[in-house]
Amino acid sequence: MKYLTEYRNPEKALKILEEIKRTVTRPRKIMEVCGGQTHSLIKNGILNVLPEEITMLHGPGCPVCVTPVELIDKAVYLAEKEKVIMCSFGDMVRVPGSKKSLSEIKAEGADVRILYSPNEAVNIAKQNPDKEVVFFAVGFETTAPANALSVIQADKIGLNNYSILTSHVLVPPAITALAEDPESKIDAFLAAGHVCSVMGYWEYIPLAEKYKLPVVVTGFEPLDLLLGISAAVKQLEEGRYEVENQYKRMVTEKGNIQAQKIISEVFEISDRMWRGIGTIKDSGYKIREKYKKYDAEIKFEIKTDKIKDSGKCIAGEIMKGIKKPFECPLFGKECTPINPAGAPMVSSEGACAAYFNFQNMFKKI
Amino acid sequence: MEKSKFRLQCPMPKTDFDIITLAHGSGGLLTGKLLDTGVFDLLKNDKLNKKHDGAIFSANGKIAVSTDSFVISPIFFPGGDIGELAVNGTVNDVAMCGAVPEYLSLSFIIEEGLKMTEFWDILVSIKYASEKAGIKIITGDTKVVDRGKGDKIFINTTGFGKMHPEADIDTKNIKPGDKIIISNNIATHGIAILSVRKGLEFETDIKSDTRNLNKLTEKLLDKYGKKIHLFRDPTRSGVAGILNEIAEETNLGIELSEKDLPIDPQVKAACEILGLDPLYSANEGIFVTFADTDIAEEITETLRQNKDAANAAIIGEVTKEHPQKVLISSGIGGKRVVQMPVGEQLPRIC
């Protein structure tokens, strides 16, 4: 597969690894922002081949992990309504709300459907004029264009039975919040390659400058990650803090302008609540006034209780890179992938689920 | 014979009904009609022809029995249908015991409204699969349930087979150093089914690998006998599921090598795009063999001579290290644990 196999070459991987070992002189904490990167680090066993000096911190870039419980409750509330077809991306359905998950209410008879594309949800709405079709639109800037496009399409064909329950979050404000957090111990960031393929990396240039932190736009294959880590280490050793683009085959400085236009046609920036972290100013999207009839929160009077995150789950500290999953009292006991207490244990991209797979196996991760 | 040619030879008989109704399961006239014109005529053999509620066969020595229910959706999928699956699935489970499957029972639970043409297609597939596997269907049952109480058609099959005289298939025979051989490409069936799942459809030429494996296992037992320690087919829970089961049962560790896993490039690409791990994807036409290390290469070669096992490969070995855990070395040399699957594999958001 073009652009995949080249980035999985074992000899090249070893060479980059050697270079990292040669370059690094003292402990460095590097945060990969995206859950997809965490997944790949674990899947390819990179965490246990990196030199001891390097600690990878697993950032908040797993959409499943940062979606607030309240929003899952809202999705459950809607899905339980008669005549509602609730459509969702796959890994959202197993995330526990305060009482139930979407997969549990599906078993009880609710019409919950797993889709790859929100356009499919528009088709379902077209085919089921007597039903209300809601798409659970979560994700970062990567899924925002497709979700926005579904609203534009629904509007174009005059659908009155389609809406989206949106929980879009944005990466740069989260990185800013982490950089400003006094507890944060991050030395450098690997920015999320796919988010940057949509949004470009221009937003990170002032950020790297202001917080004196190297930012390397990084892809997802083993060589991408190793090259990203290598570039970050090199900058740190040389005392530089710049934005570098490792993922040139996908990312440009300005990003995908067409996709950005579609996003801003439908969405505007708003404050957003991040599970485990709290509300971050201007860190998400909400639907513009013009398209408000497609906003499920406005369309349906959603009644859910205010929920506080479980006191014992330390998801926030993990996503800030302050604590490791095994430092959580629930880890592997009350909280496992079969019975997750918090979202990072649900998704395979979540740091806790990833660590659970390695427990008792390798000391150094 | 090709399946398509097979179908041409079995034109649907003229019936005075287009769909199956509750009356077809009542045991009365319509049941008789459905069975006579359909099931009995198509699947006829000396035992089934008696049209009794049960069948009698003689057996000496050890017999392996396995039962399975097939409840898949959609019932027709690229490369097969529920009928073929119901025969192959149970035939293979009997074969995995180290037995030579001979007889099958066949029970239908049909949701009323199933098109007669669909039922006929399924029956023809059952006939085709049975003949290919060399087994006879000797007894069965047909029930029809109200609309909404089933999902088109459910099939249960139970298989019987005599143990191969040379077989000693048992997890207790597995020892450190044993090689693990897979008979063909992984993840094909799971991805073929996913490609036609409602709401998740994507265009691909990937076809299910459903096939009978009894001829292959019999050949291996004829040739290598007790040097074969285990057969297991990694169906629903994928390769990850069965290897974890075996590691747990034997209290030994398993080491896999990612680069040695045979996988069709299209299936691999689909897994990449959808964020799925082929180790957790379902298979219907492959099996895993645990065998002495000195004959592992030879077994692989023997398998490869057959078109149903053209991509057979040694994928790993058994070790004393990390008991009860399955580890895999990634292409770049790092290791990770292959966990027991938790529920259904779900496509990721991004």
Coordinates of C-alpha atoms in Angstrom, one line a residue, chain A residues 140-311:
Chain A
F140 CA -12.2 16.9 16.3
E141 CA -11.7 19.1 13.2
T142 CA -11.3 15.8 11.2
T143 CA -14.9 14.8 11.4
A144 CA -16.3 18.3 11.4
P145 CA -16.4 18.8 7.5
A146 CA -18.4 15.6 6.9
N147 CA -20.8 16.4 9.7
A148 CA -21.2 20.0 8.4
L149 CA -21.7 18.6 4.9
S150 CA -24.5 16.4 6.1
V151 CA -26.4 19.5 7.4
I152 CA -25.8 21.4 4.1
Q153 CA -27.1 18.4 2.2
A154 CA -30.2 17.9 4.4
D155 CA -30.9 21.6 4.0
K156 CA -30.5 21.4 0.2
I157 CA -33.1 18.7 -0.1
G158 CA -35.3 20.3 2.5
L159 CA -35.2 17.5 5.1
N160 CA -37.2 18.3 8.2
N161 CA -36.4 15.1 10.1
Y162 CA -32.6 15.3 10.3
S163 CA -30.6 16.9 13.0
I164 CA -27.2 16.5 14.7
L165 CA -26.2 16.3 18.3
T166 CA -22.9 18.0 18.2
S167 CA -19.9 17.8 20.5
H168 CA -17.1 19.1 18.3
V169 CA -13.8 19.9 20.0
L170 CA -10.8 21.7 18.6
V171 CA -7.1 20.8 19.1
P172 CA -5.2 24.2 19.4
P173 CA -7.2 25.5 22.4
A174 CA -6.6 22.2 24.2
I175 CA -2.9 22.4 23.5
T176 CA -3.0 26.0 24.8
A177 CA -4.8 25.0 28.0
L178 CA -2.3 22.2 28.6
A179 CA 0.7 24.5 28.0
E180 CA -0.7 27.0 30.4
D181 CA -1.6 24.5 33.1
P182 CA 0.9 25.0 35.9
E183 CA 0.9 21.3 36.7
S184 CA 1.8 20.4 33.1
K185 CA 5.2 18.8 32.5
I186 CA 5.2 18.7 28.7
D187 CA 8.4 19.5 26.9
A188 CA 7.1 19.1 23.3
F189 CA 4.0 18.3 21.3
L190 CA 3.4 15.9 18.4
A191 CA 0.5 17.7 16.7
A192 CA -2.3 15.5 15.3
G193 CA -1.6 14.8 11.6
H194 CA -5.1 14.3 10.4
V195 CA -6.5 17.4 12.2
C196 CA -3.7 19.4 10.6
S197 CA -4.6 18.0 7.1
V198 CA -7.9 19.8 7.5
M199 CA -6.9 22.9 9.4
G200 CA -3.2 23.3 8.5
Y201 CA -0.6 24.1 11.1
W202 CA -0.5 27.9 11.0
E203 CA -2.3 28.1 14.3
Y204 CA 0.6 26.4 16.1
I205 CA 3.3 28.9 15.0
P206 CA 2.4 31.6 17.6
L207 CA 1.7 28.9 20.1
A208 CA 5.2 27.3 19.8
E209 CA 6.7 30.8 20.1
K210 CA 4.7 31.9 23.1
Y211 CA 5.1 28.8 25.2
K212 CA 8.6 27.9 24.0
L213 CA 7.5 24.4 23.1
P214 CA 8.5 22.5 19.9
V215 CA 5.5 21.3 17.9
V216 CA 5.9 18.6 15.3
V217 CA 3.0 17.8 13.0
T218 CA 3.1 14.0 13.0
G219 CA 1.5 11.1 11.1
F220 CA 0.3 7.7 12.3
E221 CA 2.6 5.1 10.9
P222 CA 5.5 3.8 13.0
L223 CA 8.1 5.7 11.0
D224 CA 6.0 8.9 11.1
L225 CA 5.9 8.7 14.9
L226 CA 9.6 7.9 15.2
L227 CA 10.5 10.8 12.9
G228 CA 8.2 13.1 14.9
I229 CA 9.8 12.1 18.2
S230 CA 13.2 12.4 16.6
A231 CA 12.5 16.0 15.4
A232 CA 11.0 17.0 18.7
V233 CA 14.1 15.6 20.6
K234 CA 16.5 17.4 18.2
Q235 CA 14.7 20.7 18.8
L236 CA 14.8 20.2 22.5
E237 CA 18.5 19.4 22.5
E238 CA 19.3 22.3 20.3
G239 CA 17.1 24.7 22.4
R240 CA 14.8 25.4 19.5
Y241 CA 11.0 25.7 19.6
E242 CA 9.5 25.7 16.2
V243 CA 6.7 24.1 14.2
E244 CA 7.9 21.3 12.0
N245 CA 5.9 19.3 9.6
Q246 CA 6.8 15.6 9.5
Y247 CA 3.5 14.7 7.8
K248 CA 4.2 16.6 4.6
R249 CA 2.5 14.0 2.4
M250 CA -0.8 15.0 3.9
V251 CA -0.4 18.4 5.6
T252 CA 0.2 21.9 4.3
E253 CA 0.5 25.1 6.3
K254 CA -3.0 26.3 5.3
G255 CA -4.7 23.0 5.3
N256 CA -7.8 22.0 3.2
I257 CA -9.4 25.3 2.4
Q258 CA -12.6 23.7 0.9
A259 CA -13.2 21.7 4.1
Q260 CA -12.6 24.7 6.2
K261 CA -15.2 26.7 4.2
I262 CA -17.7 23.9 4.8
I263 CA -17.0 23.9 8.5
S264 CA -17.5 27.6 8.9
E265 CA -20.6 27.6 6.8
V266 CA -22.4 25.4 9.4
F267 CA -20.4 25.9 12.6
E268 CA -19.1 28.7 14.8
I269 CA -16.6 28.7 17.6
S270 CA -18.0 28.2 21.1
D271 CA -16.9 27.2 24.6
R272 CA -16.8 23.4 25.1
M273 CA -16.8 21.1 28.0
W274 CA -14.1 18.4 27.9
R275 CA -14.6 15.3 29.9
G276 CA -12.1 15.1 32.7
I277 CA -10.6 18.5 31.9
G278 CA -13.5 21.0 32.2
T279 CA -14.7 23.9 30.0
I280 CA -12.1 25.4 27.7
K281 CA -12.9 28.7 26.1
D282 CA -13.5 28.8 22.4
S283 CA -12.6 25.1 22.1
G284 CA -15.5 23.7 20.1
Y285 CA -18.0 24.2 17.4
K286 CA -21.7 24.9 17.7
I287 CA -24.3 25.1 14.9
R288 CA -24.8 28.6 13.5
E289 CA -28.2 30.4 13.8
K290 CA -28.8 29.8 10.1
Y291 CA -28.9 26.1 10.5
K292 CA -30.4 25.9 14.0
K293 CA -33.3 23.7 12.9
Y294 CA -30.6 20.9 12.5
D295 CA -29.4 21.3 16.0
A296 CA -30.8 18.4 18.0
E297 CA -30.3 20.2 21.3
I298 CA -32.6 23.0 20.1
K299 CA -35.0 20.8 18.2
F300 CA -35.8 18.5 21.1
E301 CA -36.3 19.6 24.6
I302 CA -33.6 17.5 26.1
K303 CA -33.9 16.9 29.8
T304 CA -30.9 15.4 31.5
D305 CA -29.5 15.8 34.9
K306 CA -26.3 17.8 35.4
I307 CA -23.6 15.1 35.9
K308 CA -20.4 15.4 37.7
D309 CA -17.6 13.1 36.5
S310 CA -17.0 10.2 38.9
G311 CA -14.8 11.5 41.6

